[in-house]
Amino acid sequence: DTGVSQDPRHKITKRGQNVTFRCDPISEHNRLYWYRQTLGQGPEFLTYFQNEAQLEKSRLLSDRFSAERPKGSFSTLEIQRTEQGDSAMYLCASRTEGGTNEKLFFGSGTQLSVL
Amino acid sequence: AQKITQTQPGMFVQEKEAVTLDCTYDTSDQSYGLFWYKQPSSGEMIFLIYQGSYDEQNATEGRYSLNFQKARKSANLVISASQLGDSAMYFCAMREGRGYSTLTFGKGTMLLVSP
């Protein structure tokens, strides 16, 4: 497999601007997750897709955050009116459905810096 | 209460020696899964090992083994024969119930392997 791909690797933006990140999961994986990781912390769950359906959202996901997964392939995470507190690493992960293999494959993340 | 507790912010070990990274968890579910991930400075989360709550034997994956003590709610990672490339952040994580496999992560332990 080619792994989970995230773009861009780094994003610097000014407070108040909108940003969008893309995640391409491993092709046969129908489950896709977004996590956020701040400095010195472990990743925190944001949202989950099964195919194109967004089935779970964390309360961390404010109204300024929106995620989509059209056609059940790649996913985008948009943050509107960015705030300095949004500065973090945004990680995408994917896995297959069912079975006993619960291994979650992560991408290298998008590092967001809000100035 | 924290779901995953990693009490060691940092650990040092000499090359070729074994090291144990501690993890305790808190859940009232009967079915859950425990994971260890490695995060090098590049940022990608690399899956190391998985232990299901109903698995009777401790999981092993090459140089990694998971010391699962269910009654004590601990899931320590043992790395045998440490290598310089093992220097990284290590995160313990838990999947509760039989839901969407969203993971709750601990704060991590930084492992430094010296020659």
mmCIF file of C-alpha atoms in Angstrom:
data_model
loop_
_atom_site.group_PDB
_atom_site.id
_atom_site.type_symbol
_atom_site.label_atom_id
_atom_site.label_comp_id
_atom_site.label_asym_id
_atom_site.label_seq_id
_atom_site.Cartn_x
_atom_site.Cartn_y
_atom_site.Cartn_z
ATOM 1 C CA ASP A 1 0.000 0.000 0.000
ATOM 2 C CA THR A 2 1.109 3.578 -0.569
ATOM 3 C CA GLY A 3 0.129 4.784 2.880
ATOM 4 C CA VAL A 4 -2.080 7.625 4.064
ATOM 5 C CA SER A 5 -1.199 10.886 2.335
ATOM 6 C CA GLN A 6 -1.858 14.353 3.739
ATOM 7 C CA ASP A 7 -1.493 17.701 2.052
ATOM 8 C CA PRO A 8 -0.066 20.187 2.798
ATOM 9 C CA ARG A 9 2.600 19.135 5.297
ATOM 10 C CA HIS A 10 2.782 22.626 6.729
ATOM 11 C CA LYS A 11 0.385 25.576 6.639
ATOM 12 C CA ILE A 12 0.981 29.030 8.037
ATOM 13 C CA THR A 13 -1.992 31.362 8.062
ATOM 14 C CA LYS A 14 -3.155 34.568 9.631
ATOM 15 C CA ARG A 15 -5.866 34.616 12.254
ATOM 16 C CA GLY A 16 -9.291 34.879 10.663
ATOM 17 C CA GLN A 17 -8.371 33.131 7.420
ATOM 18 C CA ASN A 18 -9.902 29.867 6.236
ATOM 19 C CA VAL A 19 -7.754 26.800 5.643
ATOM 20 C CA THR A 20 -8.439 23.402 4.089
ATOM 21 C CA PHE A 21 -6.484 20.189 4.494
ATOM 22 C CA ARG A 22 -6.704 17.064 2.370
ATOM 23 C CA CYS A 23 -6.289 13.418 3.299
ATOM 24 C CA ASP A 24 -6.002 10.502 0.883
ATOM 25 C CA PRO A 25 -6.488 7.244 2.780
ATOM 26 C CA ILE A 26 -5.195 3.853 1.743
ATOM 27 C CA SER A 27 -7.366 2.947 -1.242
ATOM 28 C CA GLU A 28 -9.268 -0.046 0.150
ATOM 29 C CA HIS A 29 -9.865 1.535 3.579
ATOM 30 C CA ASN A 30 -13.457 2.641 4.108
ATOM 31 C CA ARG A 31 -12.953 4.056 7.606
ATOM 32 C CA LEU A 32 -11.307 7.479 7.916
ATOM 33 C CA TYR A 33 -10.494 9.476 11.040
ATOM 34 C CA TRP A 34 -9.249 12.974 11.787
ATOM 35 C CA TYR A 35 -7.251 13.686 14.948
ATOM 36 C CA ARG A 36 -5.653 16.825 16.315
ATOM 37 C CA GLN A 37 -2.400 16.854 18.254
ATOM 38 C CA THR A 38 -1.095 19.846 20.199
ATOM 39 C CA LEU A 39 2.422 20.164 21.564
ATOM 40 C CA GLY A 40 3.162 17.763 24.380
ATOM 41 C CA GLN A 41 -0.121 15.895 24.037
ATOM 42 C CA GLY A 42 -1.354 12.747 22.416
ATOM 43 C CA PRO A 43 -3.698 12.953 19.436
ATOM 44 C CA GLU A 44 -7.340 13.801 20.160
ATOM 45 C CA PHE A 45 -10.204 12.439 18.083
ATOM 46 C CA LEU A 46 -12.080 14.943 15.931
ATOM 47 C CA THR A 47 -14.316 13.049 13.523
ATOM 48 C CA TYR A 48 -14.932 9.711 11.807
ATOM 49 C CA PHE A 49 -16.217 8.677 8.372
ATOM 50 C CA GLN A 50 -17.405 5.310 7.189
ATOM 51 C CA ASN A 51 -17.365 5.578 3.414
ATOM 52 C CA GLU A 52 -18.919 8.986 2.712
ATOM 53 C CA ALA A 53 -20.990 9.140 5.914
ATOM 54 C CA GLN A 54 -19.732 11.212 8.819
ATOM 55 C CA LEU A 55 -20.801 9.033 11.743
ATOM 56 C CA GLU A 56 -19.174 10.630 14.743
ATOM 57 C CA LYS A 57 -17.948 14.081 15.728
ATOM 58 C CA SER A 58 -16.103 15.074 18.878
ATOM 59 C CA ARG A 59 -17.279 18.046 20.878
ATOM 60 C CA LEU A 60 -13.813 19.418 20.097
ATOM 61 C CA LEU A 61 -15.099 20.021 16.577
ATOM 62 C CA SER A 62 -16.562 23.502 16.832
ATOM 63 C CA ASP A 63 -18.900 25.066 14.273
ATOM 64 C CA ARG A 64 -15.874 26.534 12.519
ATOM 65 C CA PHE A 65 -14.684 23.047 11.582
ATOM 66 C CA SER A 66 -16.211 21.024 8.797
ATOM 67 C CA ALA A 67 -15.128 17.753 7.269
ATOM 68 C CA GLU A 68 -16.267 15.990 4.137
ATOM 69 C CA ARG A 69 -15.537 12.750 2.359
ATOM 70 C CA PRO A 70 -17.277 12.893 -1.007
ATOM 71 C CA LYS A 71 -17.638 9.531 -2.738
ATOM 72 C CA GLY A 72 -15.970 7.844 0.206
ATOM 73 C CA SER A 73 -12.459 8.428 -1.069
ATOM 74 C CA PHE A 74 -10.342 11.424 -0.019
ATOM 75 C CA SER A 75 -11.403 13.688 2.814
ATOM 76 C CA THR A 76 -11.062 17.406 3.489
ATOM 77 C CA LEU A 77 -11.014 19.244 6.792
ATOM 78 C CA GLU A 78 -11.806 22.957 6.649
ATOM 79 C CA ILE A 79 -11.315 25.436 9.453
ATOM 80 C CA GLN A 80 -13.063 28.754 9.030
ATOM 81 C CA ARG A 81 -12.004 31.991 10.744
ATOM 82 C CA THR A 82 -8.896 30.382 12.218
ATOM 83 C CA GLU A 83 -7.827 31.245 15.751
ATOM 84 C CA GLN A 84 -4.417 30.933 17.370
ATOM 85 C CA GLY A 85 -5.747 28.035 19.440
ATOM 86 C CA ASP A 86 -6.238 26.066 16.233
ATOM 87 C CA SER A 87 -2.453 25.761 15.856
ATOM 88 C CA ALA A 88 -1.760 22.042 15.985
ATOM 89 C CA MET A 89 -0.846 18.979 13.978
ATOM 90 C CA TYR A 90 -3.887 17.571 12.158
ATOM 91 C CA LEU A 91 -3.554 13.839 11.613
ATOM 92 C CA CYS A 92 -5.599 11.654 9.308
ATOM 93 C CA ALA A 93 -5.888 7.896 9.734
ATOM 94 C CA SER A 94 -7.624 5.044 7.947
ATOM 95 C CA ARG A 95 -8.389 1.350 8.350
ATOM 96 C CA THR A 96 -10.429 -1.432 6.868
ATOM 97 C CA GLU A 97 -13.815 -2.386 8.239
ATOM 98 C CA GLY A 98 -14.416 -5.447 10.358
ATOM 99 C CA GLY A 99 -12.162 -8.345 11.094
ATOM 100 C CA THR A 100 -9.801 -8.632 14.002
ATOM 101 C CA ASN A 101 -7.179 -6.315 12.577
ATOM 102 C CA GLU A 102 -7.738 -2.996 14.294
ATOM 103 C CA LYS A 103 -4.538 -1.444 13.016
ATOM 104 C CA LEU A 104 -5.023 2.241 12.263
ATOM 105 C CA PHE A 105 -2.721 3.716 9.626
ATOM 106 C CA PHE A 106 -1.782 7.363 10.137
ATOM 107 C CA GLY A 107 -0.521 9.962 7.717
ATOM 108 C CA SER A 108 2.352 12.307 8.510
ATOM 109 C CA GLY A 109 -0.038 15.100 9.390
ATOM 110 C CA THR A 110 -0.527 18.753 8.487
ATOM 111 C CA GLN A 111 1.144 21.185 10.866
ATOM 112 C CA LEU A 112 -0.976 24.334 11.144
ATOM 113 C CA SER A 113 0.422 27.557 12.552
ATOM 114 C CA VAL A 114 -1.993 30.449 13.038
ATOM 115 C CA LEU A 115 -0.271 33.817 13.471
ATOM 116 C CA ALA B 1 -10.354 10.733 35.350
ATOM 117 C CA GLN B 2 -7.914 10.250 32.535
ATOM 118 C CA LYS B 3 -8.612 7.279 30.337
ATOM 119 C CA ILE B 4 -4.950 6.617 29.554
ATOM 120 C CA THR B 5 -2.119 7.499 31.908
ATOM 121 C CA GLN B 6 1.537 7.439 30.956
ATOM 122 C CA THR B 7 3.494 8.485 34.027
ATOM 123 C CA GLN B 8 6.945 8.647 32.443
ATOM 124 C CA PRO B 9 7.496 11.885 30.502
ATOM 125 C CA GLY B 10 10.929 10.661 29.432
ATOM 126 C CA MET B 11 13.020 7.510 29.563
ATOM 127 C CA PHE B 12 16.670 6.852 28.821
ATOM 128 C CA VAL B 13 18.101 3.493 27.811
ATOM 129 C CA GLN B 14 21.378 2.277 26.434
ATOM 130 C CA GLU B 15 21.550 0.590 23.097
ATOM 131 C CA LYS B 16 20.909 -3.188 23.242
ATOM 132 C CA GLU B 17 19.214 -2.990 26.630
ATOM 133 C CA ALA B 18 15.518 -3.624 27.286
ATOM 134 C CA VAL B 19 13.142 -0.880 28.396
ATOM 135 C CA THR B 20 9.582 -0.843 29.748
ATOM 136 C CA LEU B 21 7.202 2.027 29.072
ATOM 137 C CA ASP B 22 4.291 2.223 31.483
ATOM 138 C CA CYS B 23 0.618 2.634 30.621
ATOM 139 C CA THR B 24 -2.468 2.360 32.799
ATOM 140 C CA TYR B 25 -6.019 2.691 31.544
ATOM 141 C CA ASP B 26 -9.488 3.325 32.891
ATOM 142 C CA THR B 27 -12.626 1.852 31.376
ATOM 143 C CA SER B 28 -15.814 0.175 32.517
ATOM 144 C CA ASP B 29 -16.257 -1.631 29.189
ATOM 145 C CA GLN B 30 -15.666 -5.375 29.012
ATOM 146 C CA SER B 31 -14.549 -5.201 25.412
ATOM 147 C CA TYR B 32 -11.704 -2.851 24.606
ATOM 148 C CA GLY B 33 -8.412 -2.750 22.776
ATOM 149 C CA LEU B 34 -5.034 -1.358 23.739
ATOM 150 C CA PHE B 35 -2.482 -0.014 21.295
ATOM 151 C CA TRP B 36 1.020 1.365 21.268
ATOM 152 C CA TYR B 37 2.166 3.823 18.616
ATOM 153 C CA LYS B 38 5.596 5.307 17.947
ATOM 154 C CA GLN B 39 5.951 8.891 16.725
ATOM 155 C CA PRO B 40 9.410 9.858 15.455
ATOM 156 C CA SER B 41 10.328 13.463 14.860
ATOM 157 C CA SER B 42 8.878 13.210 11.334
ATOM 158 C CA GLY B 43 5.422 13.215 12.922
ATOM 159 C CA GLU B 44 3.899 10.032 11.518
ATOM 160 C CA MET B 45 2.222 7.715 14.023
ATOM 161 C CA ILE B 46 3.563 4.183 13.528
ATOM 162 C CA PHE B 47 1.547 1.232 14.841
ATOM 163 C CA LEU B 48 3.588 -1.087 17.057
ATOM 164 C CA ILE B 49 1.343 -3.560 18.841
ATOM 165 C CA TYR B 50 -2.290 -4.347 19.748
ATOM 166 C CA GLN B 51 -3.856 -6.240 22.663
ATOM 167 C CA GLY B 52 -7.544 -7.100 22.852
ATOM 168 C CA SER B 53 -9.206 -7.264 26.246
ATOM 169 C CA TYR B 54 -10.213 -10.876 25.687
ATOM 170 C CA ASP B 55 -6.801 -12.004 24.476
ATOM 171 C CA GLU B 56 -5.379 -14.399 27.019
ATOM 172 C CA GLN B 57 -1.799 -14.174 25.869
ATOM 173 C CA ASN B 58 0.357 -11.070 25.835
ATOM 174 C CA ALA B 59 0.828 -9.649 22.351
ATOM 175 C CA THR B 60 4.254 -9.734 20.740
ATOM 176 C CA GLU B 61 5.526 -8.135 17.534
ATOM 177 C CA GLY B 62 9.217 -8.692 16.937
ATOM 178 C CA ARG B 63 11.160 -6.740 19.570
ATOM 179 C CA TYR B 64 7.937 -5.340 21.046
ATOM 180 C CA SER B 65 5.802 -7.080 23.636
ATOM 181 C CA LEU B 66 2.852 -5.863 25.629
ATOM 182 C CA ASN B 67 2.707 -6.800 29.303
ATOM 183 C CA PHE B 68 -1.072 -6.918 29.791
ATOM 184 C CA GLN B 69 -2.258 -7.092 33.407
ATOM 185 C CA LYS B 70 -6.028 -6.836 33.206
ATOM 186 C CA ALA B 71 -6.763 -6.743 36.931
ATOM 187 C CA ARG B 72 -4.319 -3.880 37.397
ATOM 188 C CA LYS B 73 -5.495 -2.194 34.183
ATOM 189 C CA SER B 74 -1.999 -1.854 32.892
ATOM 190 C CA ALA B 75 -0.593 -2.386 29.408
ATOM 191 C CA ASN B 76 3.125 -1.755 29.515
ATOM 192 C CA LEU B 77 5.239 -1.836 26.377
ATOM 193 C CA VAL B 78 8.516 -3.751 26.549
ATOM 194 C CA ILE B 79 11.150 -3.059 23.914
ATOM 195 C CA SER B 80 13.938 -5.609 23.898
ATOM 196 C CA ALA B 81 17.420 -4.932 22.533
ATOM 197 C CA SER B 82 16.902 -1.179 22.060
ATOM 198 C CA GLN B 83 18.270 0.421 18.904
ATOM 199 C CA LEU B 84 19.215 4.032 18.208
ATOM 200 C CA GLY B 85 16.267 4.250 15.821
ATOM 201 C CA ASP B 86 13.893 3.540 18.691
ATOM 202 C CA SER B 87 14.385 7.099 19.958
ATOM 203 C CA ALA B 88 10.926 8.660 19.583
ATOM 204 C CA MET B 89 7.683 9.514 21.394
ATOM 205 C CA TYR B 90 5.622 6.488 22.362
ATOM 206 C CA PHE B 91 1.871 6.696 22.863
ATOM 207 C CA CYS B 92 -0.432 4.241 24.553
ATOM 208 C CA ALA B 93 -4.039 4.292 23.297
ATOM 209 C CA MET B 94 -7.346 2.581 23.999
ATOM 210 C CA ARG B 95 -10.409 1.725 21.935
ATOM 211 C CA GLU B 96 -13.483 1.240 24.120
ATOM 212 C CA GLY B 97 -16.493 -0.904 23.381
ATOM 213 C CA ARG B 98 -17.299 -2.132 19.911
ATOM 214 C CA GLY B 99 -17.858 1.271 18.360
ATOM 215 C CA TYR B 100 -16.104 3.026 15.579
ATOM 216 C CA SER B 101 -12.602 2.249 16.819
ATOM 217 C CA THR B 102 -11.882 5.815 17.830
ATOM 218 C CA LEU B 103 -8.809 5.844 19.997
ATOM 219 C CA THR B 104 -8.060 7.743 23.194
ATOM 220 C CA PHE B 105 -4.355 8.476 23.561
ATOM 221 C CA GLY B 106 -2.126 9.116 26.549
ATOM 222 C CA LYS B 107 0.288 12.040 26.705
ATOM 223 C CA GLY B 108 3.211 9.951 25.603
ATOM 224 C CA THR B 109 6.685 9.003 26.772
ATOM 225 C CA MET B 110 9.823 10.277 25.066
ATOM 226 C CA LEU B 111 12.378 7.488 24.742
ATOM 227 C CA LEU B 112 16.025 8.308 24.119
ATOM 228 C CA VAL B 113 18.399 5.509 23.227
ATOM 229 C CA SER B 114 22.084 6.246 23.769
ATOM 230 C CA PRO B 115 25.048 4.441 22.157
#
